[in-house]
CSV table of C-alpha atoms and ligand atoms in Angstrom, one decimal:
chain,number,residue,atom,x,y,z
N,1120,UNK,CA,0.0,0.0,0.0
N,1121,UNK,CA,1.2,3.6,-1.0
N,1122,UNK,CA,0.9,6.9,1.2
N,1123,UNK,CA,-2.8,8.2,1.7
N,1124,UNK,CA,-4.6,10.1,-0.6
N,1125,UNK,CA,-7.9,11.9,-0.9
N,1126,UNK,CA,-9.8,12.3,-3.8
N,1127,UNK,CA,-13.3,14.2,-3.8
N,1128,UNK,CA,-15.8,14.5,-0.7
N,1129,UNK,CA,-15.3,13.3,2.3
N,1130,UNK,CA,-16.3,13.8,5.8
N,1131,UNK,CA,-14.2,16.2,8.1
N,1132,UNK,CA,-13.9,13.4,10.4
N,1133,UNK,CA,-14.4,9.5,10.1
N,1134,UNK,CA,-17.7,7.7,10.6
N,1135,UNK,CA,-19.8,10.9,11.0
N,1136,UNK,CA,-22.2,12.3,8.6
N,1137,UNK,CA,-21.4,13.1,5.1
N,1138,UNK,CA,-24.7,14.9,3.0
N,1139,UNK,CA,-24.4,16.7,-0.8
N,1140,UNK,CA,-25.9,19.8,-1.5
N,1141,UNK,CA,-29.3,19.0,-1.1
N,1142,UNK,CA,-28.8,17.2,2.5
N,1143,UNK,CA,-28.3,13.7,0.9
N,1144,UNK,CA,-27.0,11.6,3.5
N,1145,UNK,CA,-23.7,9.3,1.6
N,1146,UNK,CA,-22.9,6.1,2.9
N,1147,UNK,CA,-19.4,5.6,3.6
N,1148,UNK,CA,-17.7,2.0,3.0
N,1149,UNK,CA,-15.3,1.3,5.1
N,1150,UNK,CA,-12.8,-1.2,2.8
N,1151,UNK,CA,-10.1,-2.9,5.0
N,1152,UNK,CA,-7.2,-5.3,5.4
N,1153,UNK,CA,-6.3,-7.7,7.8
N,1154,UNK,CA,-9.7,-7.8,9.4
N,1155,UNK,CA,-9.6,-4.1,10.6
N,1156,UNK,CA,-5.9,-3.9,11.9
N,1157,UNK,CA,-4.5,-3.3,8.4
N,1158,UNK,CA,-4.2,-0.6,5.7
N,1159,UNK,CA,-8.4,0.8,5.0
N,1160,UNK,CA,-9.8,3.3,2.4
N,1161,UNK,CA,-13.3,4.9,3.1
N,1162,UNK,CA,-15.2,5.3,0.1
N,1163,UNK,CA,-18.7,8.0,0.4
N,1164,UNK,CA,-21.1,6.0,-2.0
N,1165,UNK,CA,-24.5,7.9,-3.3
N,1166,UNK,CA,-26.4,4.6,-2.4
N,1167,UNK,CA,-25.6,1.5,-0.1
N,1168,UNK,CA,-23.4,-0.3,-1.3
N,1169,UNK,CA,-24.3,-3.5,-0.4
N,1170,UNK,CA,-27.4,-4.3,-2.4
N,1171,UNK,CA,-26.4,-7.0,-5.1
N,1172,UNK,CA,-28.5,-10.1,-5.8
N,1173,UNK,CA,-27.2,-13.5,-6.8
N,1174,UNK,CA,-27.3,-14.1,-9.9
N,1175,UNK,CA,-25.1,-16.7,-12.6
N,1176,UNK,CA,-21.5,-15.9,-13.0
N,1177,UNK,CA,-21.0,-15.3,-16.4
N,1178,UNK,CA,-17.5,-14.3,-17.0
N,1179,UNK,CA,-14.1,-16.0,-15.1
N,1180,UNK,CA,-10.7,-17.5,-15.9
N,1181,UNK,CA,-10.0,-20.7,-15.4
N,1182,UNK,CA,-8.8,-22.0,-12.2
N,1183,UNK,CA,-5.1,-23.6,-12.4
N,1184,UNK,CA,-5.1,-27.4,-13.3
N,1185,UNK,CA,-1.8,-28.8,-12.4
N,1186,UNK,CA,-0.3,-30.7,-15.0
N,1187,UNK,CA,0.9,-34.5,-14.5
N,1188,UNK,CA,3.9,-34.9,-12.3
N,1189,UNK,CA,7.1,-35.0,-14.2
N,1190,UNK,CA,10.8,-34.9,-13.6
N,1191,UNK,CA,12.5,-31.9,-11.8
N,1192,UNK,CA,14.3,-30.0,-14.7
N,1193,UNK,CA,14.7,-25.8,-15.5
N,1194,UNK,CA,12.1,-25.3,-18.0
N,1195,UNK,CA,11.4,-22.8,-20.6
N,1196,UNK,CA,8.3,-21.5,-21.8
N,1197,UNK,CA,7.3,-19.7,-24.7
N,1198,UNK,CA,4.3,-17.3,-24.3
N,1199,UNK,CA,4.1,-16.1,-27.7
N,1200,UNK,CA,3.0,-19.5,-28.9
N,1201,UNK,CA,0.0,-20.0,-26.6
N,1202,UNK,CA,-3.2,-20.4,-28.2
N,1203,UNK,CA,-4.7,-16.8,-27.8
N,1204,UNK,CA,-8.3,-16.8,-26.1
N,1205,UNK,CA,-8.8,-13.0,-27.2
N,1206,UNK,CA,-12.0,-11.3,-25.8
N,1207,UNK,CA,-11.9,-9.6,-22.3
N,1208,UNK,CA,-9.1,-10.0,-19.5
N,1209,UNK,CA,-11.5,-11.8,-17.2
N,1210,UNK,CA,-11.8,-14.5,-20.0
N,1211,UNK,CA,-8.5,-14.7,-21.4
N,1212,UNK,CA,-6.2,-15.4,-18.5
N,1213,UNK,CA,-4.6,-18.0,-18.9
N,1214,UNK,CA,-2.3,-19.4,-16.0
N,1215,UNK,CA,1.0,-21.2,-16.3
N,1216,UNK,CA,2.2,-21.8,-12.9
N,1217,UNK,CA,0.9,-21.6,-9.1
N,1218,UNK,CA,1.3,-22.1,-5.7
N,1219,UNK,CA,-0.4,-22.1,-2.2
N,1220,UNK,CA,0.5,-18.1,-2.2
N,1221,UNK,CA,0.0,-17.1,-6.1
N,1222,UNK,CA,-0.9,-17.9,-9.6
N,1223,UNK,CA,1.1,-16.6,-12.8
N,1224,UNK,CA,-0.3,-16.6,-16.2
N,1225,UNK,CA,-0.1,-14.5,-18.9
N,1226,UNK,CA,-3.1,-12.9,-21.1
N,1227,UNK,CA,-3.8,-11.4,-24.4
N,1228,UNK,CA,-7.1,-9.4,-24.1
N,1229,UNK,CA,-8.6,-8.0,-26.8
N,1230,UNK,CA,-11.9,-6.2,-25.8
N,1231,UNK,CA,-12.6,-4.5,-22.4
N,1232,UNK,CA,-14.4,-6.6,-19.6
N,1233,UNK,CA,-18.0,-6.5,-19.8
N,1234,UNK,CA,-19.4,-6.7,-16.7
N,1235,UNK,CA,-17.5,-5.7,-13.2
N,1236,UNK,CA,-14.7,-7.9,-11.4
N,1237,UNK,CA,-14.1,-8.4,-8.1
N,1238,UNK,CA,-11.5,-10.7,-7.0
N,1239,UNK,CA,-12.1,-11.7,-3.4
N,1240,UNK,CA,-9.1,-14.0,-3.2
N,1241,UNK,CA,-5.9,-12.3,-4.3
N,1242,UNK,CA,-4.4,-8.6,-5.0
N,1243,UNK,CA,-3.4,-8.6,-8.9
N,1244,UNK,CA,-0.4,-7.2,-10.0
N,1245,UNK,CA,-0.2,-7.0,-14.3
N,1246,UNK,CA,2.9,-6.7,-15.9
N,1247,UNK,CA,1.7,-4.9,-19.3
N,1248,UNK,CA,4.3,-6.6,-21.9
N,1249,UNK,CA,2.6,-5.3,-24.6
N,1250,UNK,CA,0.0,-3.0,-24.8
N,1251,UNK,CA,-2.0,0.0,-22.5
N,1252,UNK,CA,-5.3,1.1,-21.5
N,1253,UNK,CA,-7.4,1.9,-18.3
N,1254,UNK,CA,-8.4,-0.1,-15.4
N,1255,UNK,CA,-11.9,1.7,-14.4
N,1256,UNK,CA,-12.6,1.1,-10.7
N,1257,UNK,CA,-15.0,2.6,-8.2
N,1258,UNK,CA,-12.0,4.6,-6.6
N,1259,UNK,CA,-11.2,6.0,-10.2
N,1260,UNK,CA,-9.3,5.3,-13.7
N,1261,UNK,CA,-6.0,4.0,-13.5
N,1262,UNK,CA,-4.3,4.6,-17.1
N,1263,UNK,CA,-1.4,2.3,-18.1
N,1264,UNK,CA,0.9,2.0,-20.7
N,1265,UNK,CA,3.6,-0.9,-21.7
N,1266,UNK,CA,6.2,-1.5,-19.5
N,1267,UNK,CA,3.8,-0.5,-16.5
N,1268,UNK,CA,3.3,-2.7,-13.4
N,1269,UNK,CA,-0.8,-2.5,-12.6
N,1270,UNK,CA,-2.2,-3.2,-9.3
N,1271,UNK,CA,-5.4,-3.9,-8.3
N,1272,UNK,CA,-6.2,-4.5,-4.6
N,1273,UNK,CA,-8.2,-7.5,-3.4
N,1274,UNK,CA,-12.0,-6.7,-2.8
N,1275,UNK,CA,-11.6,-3.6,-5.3
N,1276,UNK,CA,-14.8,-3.6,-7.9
N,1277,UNK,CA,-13.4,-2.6,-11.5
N,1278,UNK,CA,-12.6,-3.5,-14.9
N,1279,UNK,CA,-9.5,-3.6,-17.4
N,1280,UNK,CA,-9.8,-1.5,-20.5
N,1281,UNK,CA,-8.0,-2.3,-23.0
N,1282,UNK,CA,-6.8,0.3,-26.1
N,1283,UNK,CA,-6.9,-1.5,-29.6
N,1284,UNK,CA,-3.4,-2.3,-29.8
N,1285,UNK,CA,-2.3,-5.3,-29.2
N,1286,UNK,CA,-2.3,-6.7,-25.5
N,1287,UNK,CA,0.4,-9.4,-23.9
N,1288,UNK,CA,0.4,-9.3,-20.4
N,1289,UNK,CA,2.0,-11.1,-17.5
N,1290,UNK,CA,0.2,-11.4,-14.2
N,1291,UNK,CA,0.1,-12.5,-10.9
N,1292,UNK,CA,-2.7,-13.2,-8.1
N,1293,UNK,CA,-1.2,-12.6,-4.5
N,1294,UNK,CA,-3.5,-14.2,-2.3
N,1295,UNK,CA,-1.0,-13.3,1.0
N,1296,UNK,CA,-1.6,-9.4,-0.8
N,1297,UNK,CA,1.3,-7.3,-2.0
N,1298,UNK,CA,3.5,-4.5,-0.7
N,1299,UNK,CA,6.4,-2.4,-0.9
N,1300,UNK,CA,9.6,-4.9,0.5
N,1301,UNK,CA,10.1,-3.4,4.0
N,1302,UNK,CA,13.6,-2.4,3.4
N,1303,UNK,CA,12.3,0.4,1.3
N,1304,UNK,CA,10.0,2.0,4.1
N,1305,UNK,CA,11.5,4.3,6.7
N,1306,UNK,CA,10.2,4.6,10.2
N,1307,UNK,CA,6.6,6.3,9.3
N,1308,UNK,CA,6.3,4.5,6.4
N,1309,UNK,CA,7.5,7.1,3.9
N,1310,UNK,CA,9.6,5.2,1.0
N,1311,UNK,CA,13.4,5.8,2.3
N,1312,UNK,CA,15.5,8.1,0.2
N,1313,UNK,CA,17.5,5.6,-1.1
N,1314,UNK,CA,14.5,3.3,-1.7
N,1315,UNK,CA,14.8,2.2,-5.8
N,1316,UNK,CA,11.5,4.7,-6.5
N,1317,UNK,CA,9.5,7.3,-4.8
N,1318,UNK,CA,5.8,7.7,-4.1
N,1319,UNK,CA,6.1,10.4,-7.3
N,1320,UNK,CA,6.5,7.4,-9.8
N,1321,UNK,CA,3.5,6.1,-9.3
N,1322,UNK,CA,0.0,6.5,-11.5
N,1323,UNK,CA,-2.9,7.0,-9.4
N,1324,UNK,CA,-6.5,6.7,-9.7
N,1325,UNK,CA,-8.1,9.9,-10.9
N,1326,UNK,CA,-12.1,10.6,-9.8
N,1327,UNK,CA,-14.9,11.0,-11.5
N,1328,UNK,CA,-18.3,12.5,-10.6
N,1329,UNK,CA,-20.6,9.5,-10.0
N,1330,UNK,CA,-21.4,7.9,-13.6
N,1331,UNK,CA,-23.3,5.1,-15.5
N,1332,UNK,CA,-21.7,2.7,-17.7
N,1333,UNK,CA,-25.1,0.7,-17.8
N,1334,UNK,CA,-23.4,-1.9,-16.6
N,1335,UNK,CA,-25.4,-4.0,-13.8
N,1336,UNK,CA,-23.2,-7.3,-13.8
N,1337,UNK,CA,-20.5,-8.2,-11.5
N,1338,UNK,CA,-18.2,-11.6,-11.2
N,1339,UNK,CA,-17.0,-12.1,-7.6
N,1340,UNK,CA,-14.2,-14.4,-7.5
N,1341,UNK,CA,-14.1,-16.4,-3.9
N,1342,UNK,CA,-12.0,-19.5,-3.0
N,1343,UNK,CA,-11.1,-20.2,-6.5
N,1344,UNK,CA,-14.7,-19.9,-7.6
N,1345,UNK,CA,-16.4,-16.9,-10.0
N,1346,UNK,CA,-19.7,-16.3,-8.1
N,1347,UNK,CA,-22.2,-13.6,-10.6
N,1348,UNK,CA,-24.1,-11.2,-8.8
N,1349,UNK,CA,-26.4,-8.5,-10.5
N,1350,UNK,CA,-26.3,-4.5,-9.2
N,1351,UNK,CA,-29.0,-2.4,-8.7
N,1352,UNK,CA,-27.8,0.5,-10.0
N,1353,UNK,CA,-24.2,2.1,-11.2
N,1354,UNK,CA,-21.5,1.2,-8.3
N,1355,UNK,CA,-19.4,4.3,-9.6
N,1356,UNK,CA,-21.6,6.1,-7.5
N,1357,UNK,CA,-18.1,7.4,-5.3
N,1358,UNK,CA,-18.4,11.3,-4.3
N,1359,UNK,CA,-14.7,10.7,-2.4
N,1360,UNK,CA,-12.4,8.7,-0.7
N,1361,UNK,CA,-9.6,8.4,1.3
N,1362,UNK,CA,-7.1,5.8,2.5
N,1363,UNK,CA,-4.1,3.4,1.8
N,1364,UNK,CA,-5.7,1.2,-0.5
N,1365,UNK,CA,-6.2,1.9,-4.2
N,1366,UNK,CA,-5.0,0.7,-7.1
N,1367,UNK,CA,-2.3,2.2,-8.7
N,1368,UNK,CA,0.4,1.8,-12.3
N,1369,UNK,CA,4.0,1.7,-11.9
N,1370,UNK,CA,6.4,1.6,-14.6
N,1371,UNK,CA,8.9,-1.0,-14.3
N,1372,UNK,CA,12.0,2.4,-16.3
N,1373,UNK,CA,11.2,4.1,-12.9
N,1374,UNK,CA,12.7,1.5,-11.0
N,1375,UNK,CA,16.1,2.5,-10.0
N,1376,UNK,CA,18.6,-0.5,-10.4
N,1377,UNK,CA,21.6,-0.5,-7.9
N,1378,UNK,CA,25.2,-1.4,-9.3
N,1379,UNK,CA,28.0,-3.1,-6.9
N,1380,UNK,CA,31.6,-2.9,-7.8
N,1381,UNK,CA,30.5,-6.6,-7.5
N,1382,UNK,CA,27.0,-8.8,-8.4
N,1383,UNK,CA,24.5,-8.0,-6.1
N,1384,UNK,CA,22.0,-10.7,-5.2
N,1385,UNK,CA,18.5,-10.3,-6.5
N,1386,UNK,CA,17.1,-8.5,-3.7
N,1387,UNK,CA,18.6,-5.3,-5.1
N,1388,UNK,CA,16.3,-5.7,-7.3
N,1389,UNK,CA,13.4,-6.3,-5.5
N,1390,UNK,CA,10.2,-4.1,-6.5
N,1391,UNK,CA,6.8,-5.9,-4.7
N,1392,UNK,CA,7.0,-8.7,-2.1
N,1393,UNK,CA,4.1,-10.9,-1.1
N,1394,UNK,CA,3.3,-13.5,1.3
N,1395,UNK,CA,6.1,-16.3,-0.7
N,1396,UNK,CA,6.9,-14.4,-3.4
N,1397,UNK,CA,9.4,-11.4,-4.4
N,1398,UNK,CA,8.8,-9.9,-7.4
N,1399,UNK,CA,11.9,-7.7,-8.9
N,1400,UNK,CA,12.7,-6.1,-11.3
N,1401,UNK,CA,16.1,-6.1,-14.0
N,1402,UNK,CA,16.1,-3.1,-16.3
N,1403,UNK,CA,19.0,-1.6,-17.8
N,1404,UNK,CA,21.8,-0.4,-16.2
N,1405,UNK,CA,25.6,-0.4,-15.6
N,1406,UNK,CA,27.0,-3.9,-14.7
N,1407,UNK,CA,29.9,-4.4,-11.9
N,1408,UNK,CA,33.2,-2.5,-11.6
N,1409,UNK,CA,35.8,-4.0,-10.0
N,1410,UNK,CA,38.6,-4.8,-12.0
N,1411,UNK,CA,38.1,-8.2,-11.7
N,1412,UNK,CA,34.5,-8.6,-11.8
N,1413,UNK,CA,32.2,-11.0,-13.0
N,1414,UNK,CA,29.1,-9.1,-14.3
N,1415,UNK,CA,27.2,-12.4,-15.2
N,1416,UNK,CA,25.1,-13.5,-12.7
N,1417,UNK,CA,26.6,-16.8,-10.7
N,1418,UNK,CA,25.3,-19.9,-10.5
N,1419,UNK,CA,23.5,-20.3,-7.5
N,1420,UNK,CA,21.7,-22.3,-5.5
N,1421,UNK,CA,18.9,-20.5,-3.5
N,1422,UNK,CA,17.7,-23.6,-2.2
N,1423,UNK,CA,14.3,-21.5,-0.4
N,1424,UNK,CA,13.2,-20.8,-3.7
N,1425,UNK,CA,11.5,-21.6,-7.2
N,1426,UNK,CA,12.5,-18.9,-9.9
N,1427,UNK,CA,10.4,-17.7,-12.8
N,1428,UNK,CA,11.5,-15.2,-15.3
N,1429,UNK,CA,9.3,-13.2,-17.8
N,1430,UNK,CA,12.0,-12.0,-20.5
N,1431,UNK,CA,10.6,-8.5,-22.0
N,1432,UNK,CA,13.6,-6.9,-23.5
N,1433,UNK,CA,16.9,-6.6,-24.4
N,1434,UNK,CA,19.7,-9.0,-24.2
N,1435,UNK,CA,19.9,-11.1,-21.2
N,1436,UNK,CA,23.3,-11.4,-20.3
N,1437,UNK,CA,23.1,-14.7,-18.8
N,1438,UNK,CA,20.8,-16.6,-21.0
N,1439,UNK,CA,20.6,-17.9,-25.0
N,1440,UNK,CA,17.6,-19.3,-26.5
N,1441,UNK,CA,15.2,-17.2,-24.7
N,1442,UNK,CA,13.1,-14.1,-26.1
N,1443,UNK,CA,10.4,-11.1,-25.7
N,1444,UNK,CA,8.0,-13.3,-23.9
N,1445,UNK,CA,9.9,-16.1,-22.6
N,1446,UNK,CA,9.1,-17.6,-19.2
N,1447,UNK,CA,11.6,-19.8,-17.8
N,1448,UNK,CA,11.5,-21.1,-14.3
N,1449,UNK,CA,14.4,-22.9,-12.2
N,1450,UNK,CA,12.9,-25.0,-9.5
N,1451,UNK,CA,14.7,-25.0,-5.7
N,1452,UNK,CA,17.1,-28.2,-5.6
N,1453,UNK,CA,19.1,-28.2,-8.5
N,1454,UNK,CA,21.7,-24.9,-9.0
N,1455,UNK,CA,21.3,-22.9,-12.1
N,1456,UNK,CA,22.9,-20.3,-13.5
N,1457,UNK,CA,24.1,-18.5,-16.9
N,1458,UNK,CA,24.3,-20.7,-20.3
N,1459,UNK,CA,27.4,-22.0,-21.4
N,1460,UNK,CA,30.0,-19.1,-22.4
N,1461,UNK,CA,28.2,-16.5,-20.8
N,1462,UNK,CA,29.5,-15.8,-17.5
N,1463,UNK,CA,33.3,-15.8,-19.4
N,1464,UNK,CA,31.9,-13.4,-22.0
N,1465,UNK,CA,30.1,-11.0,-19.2
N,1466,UNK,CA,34.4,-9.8,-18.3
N,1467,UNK,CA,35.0,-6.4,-19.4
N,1468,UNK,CA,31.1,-5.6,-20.7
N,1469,UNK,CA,30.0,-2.4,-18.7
N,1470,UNK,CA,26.5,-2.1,-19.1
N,1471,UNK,CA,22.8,-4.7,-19.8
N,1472,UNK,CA,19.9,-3.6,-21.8
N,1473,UNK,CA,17.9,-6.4,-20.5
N,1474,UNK,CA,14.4,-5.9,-19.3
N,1475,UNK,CA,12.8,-8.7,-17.5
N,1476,UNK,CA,10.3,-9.5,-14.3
N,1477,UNK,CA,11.1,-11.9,-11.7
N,1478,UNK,CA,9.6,-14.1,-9.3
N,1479,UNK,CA,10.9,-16.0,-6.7
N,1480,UNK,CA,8.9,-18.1,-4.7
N,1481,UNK,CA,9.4,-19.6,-0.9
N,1482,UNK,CA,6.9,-22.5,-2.2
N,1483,UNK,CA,7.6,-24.6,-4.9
N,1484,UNK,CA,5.4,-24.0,-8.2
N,1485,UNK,CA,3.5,-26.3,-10.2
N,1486,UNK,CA,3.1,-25.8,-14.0
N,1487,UNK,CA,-0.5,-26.2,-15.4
N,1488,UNK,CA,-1.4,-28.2,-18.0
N,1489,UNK,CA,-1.7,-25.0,-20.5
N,1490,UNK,CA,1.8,-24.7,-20.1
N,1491,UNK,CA,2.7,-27.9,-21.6
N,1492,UNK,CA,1.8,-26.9,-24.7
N,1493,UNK,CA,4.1,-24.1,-25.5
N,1494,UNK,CA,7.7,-26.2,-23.7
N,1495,UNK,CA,10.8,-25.8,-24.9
N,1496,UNK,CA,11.8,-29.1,-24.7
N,1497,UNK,CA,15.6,-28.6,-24.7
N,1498,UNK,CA,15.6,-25.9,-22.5
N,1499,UNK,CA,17.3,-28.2,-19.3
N,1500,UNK,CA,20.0,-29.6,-21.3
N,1501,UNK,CA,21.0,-26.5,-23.2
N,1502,UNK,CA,23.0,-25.6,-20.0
N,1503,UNK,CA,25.3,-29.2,-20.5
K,951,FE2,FE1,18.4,-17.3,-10.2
């Protein structure tokens, strides 16, 4: 969660009354983590908010279906070759690997969700590879563009916009919730000076006067499960708000990398942690300075942790075979580390253009049987 804001009306002081001009009386929505210990936003609705009917869910990705067991191997994936579902976000997800503590997947949306989403499980956090648009939600638009981080807390009613271009995006479903790695926070919880961004580089929701899309259906998604619910009226019915928790666009350029006179472990890079999970972030930069350093990454064994890697741009200095789009992930027990050649050729370079997303897990992730389909099969042996 970011610093508070305020957008619009509120009232002067929690829980009291808050009326418009004409003596309306707004009812505020009080929307909270961890029970009500954690971060909150209180949201002044024209209506109650809490009116839906049950109704059928129309609209839901597909929960992950582990594929069959099979050896322990680094594996590569190839996005681009996925069978494209098109149509809305909340359709087309398509997920590749999961956990007890997230799901990954990819998507390639190609028309804006119709009806609302609200995902009761997990926070989301989109990688746009490819692509832009808005995310509309009831605390405001969100506008993104390629190369942006998206966030949308759990709980949060919205839906994904996306422009006509095309769309490939990578994303992940926290259900332990995401936030800024503690390192980066000083004592009030202000980001630390020498945190890798500010609270400036962020894209935050911007307000609207309560409006009507004519849009009265809404997809709850609740232990796994897309439950349908119909509205009574327009739920962008938000005068104001203010609080912690709102969706927000970061772009992955305003990360700040950090460069050692030797390799620095991946928690340099680190950009979003969640319960298992750190999700970081290697854009290009200046490589290591010592005299007699090695700027390839080492082989390693990080024996807490399964790694995946989206590759977006540039050329990875450690890796051959991979491209725009690649996922490859390095399960916990075996060491990996650069291809063959690499880590020799890395002496003397003095700067990356790579551009890539990673996540490393604390639970070891199974790949869904969607994945099988787009393997590299030669992936584990490539490093021989
Ligand atoms: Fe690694």
């Amino acid at each position: 969660m970011l610093d508070r804001m305020q957008l619009g009306d509120v009232a002067r002081k929690h829980h009291i009354q808050l009326r418009g001009q004409g003596g309306e009386l707004r009812f505020e929505e009080c929307f909270t983590r961890d029970g009500f210990d954690g971060p909150y936003t209180i949201m002044y609705h024209l209506r109650r908010p809490h009116t839906q009917r049950v109704a059928k869910a129309e609209h839901g990705w597909a929960a992950p279906v582990a594929a069959a067991e099979r050896p322990l191997a680094k594996r590569h994936y190839k996005t681009w070759e996925l069978a494209q579902k098109g149509g809305p976000q909340i359709d087309a997800r398509v997920a590749l690997h999961f956990n007890g503590d997230l799901i990954a997947g990819v998507a390639f949306p190609t028309a804006p969700d119709p009806v609302y989403v609200v995902d009761g499980d997990a926070d989301e956090l989109v990688y746009i590879h490819k692509g832009g648009g808005t995310l509309r939600s009831q605390l405001g638009d969100v506008t993104f563009a390629h190369g942006d981080y998206v966030f949308v807390p759990r709980g949060l009613l919205h839906r994904f916009l996306p422009d006509a271009s095309p769309q490939h995006w990578l994303w992940f479903s926290l259900s332990g919730g995401l936030h800024i790695p503690k390192q980066w926070r000083n004592e009030v919880g202000q980001l630390r000076m020498d945190a890798p961004y500010s609270e400036r580089d962020f894209k935050r929701p911007q307000l609207r006067a309560p409006y009507d899309e004519n849009i009265r259906n809404a997809v709850v998604r609740r232990d796994g499960r897309w439950h349908g619910f119909t509205l009574e009226d327009s739920p962008l019915d938000i005068v104001g708000w203010d609080g912690a928790v709102y969706p927000w666009a970061f772009p992955i350029l305003a990360f700040q990398p950090r460069v050692s006179s030797v390799h620095l472990p991946p928690t340099w890079h680190g950009t979003f942690a969640a319960r298992g999970a750190l999700i970081c972030s290697f854009v290009p930069r200046l490589v290591d300075f010592h005299p007699e350093a090695i700027p390839c990454p080492y082989p390693h064994s990080s024996t807490h942790c399964d790694e995946i890697i989206f590759y977006c741009e540039g050329n990875f200095t450690s890796r051959k075979g991979v491209s725009s789009g690649s996922v490859s992930h390095h399960p916990m027990g075996i060491p990996h580390g650069p291809h063959p050649g690499a880590y020799e050729k890395s002496i003397g370079t003095t700067r990356t253009d790579e551009l890539a997303v990673m996540c490393d897990t604390f639970q070891p992730l199974l790949a869904t049987q969607a994945s099988l389909a787009i393997e590299d099969p030669g992936y584990h042996d490539s490093f021989i």
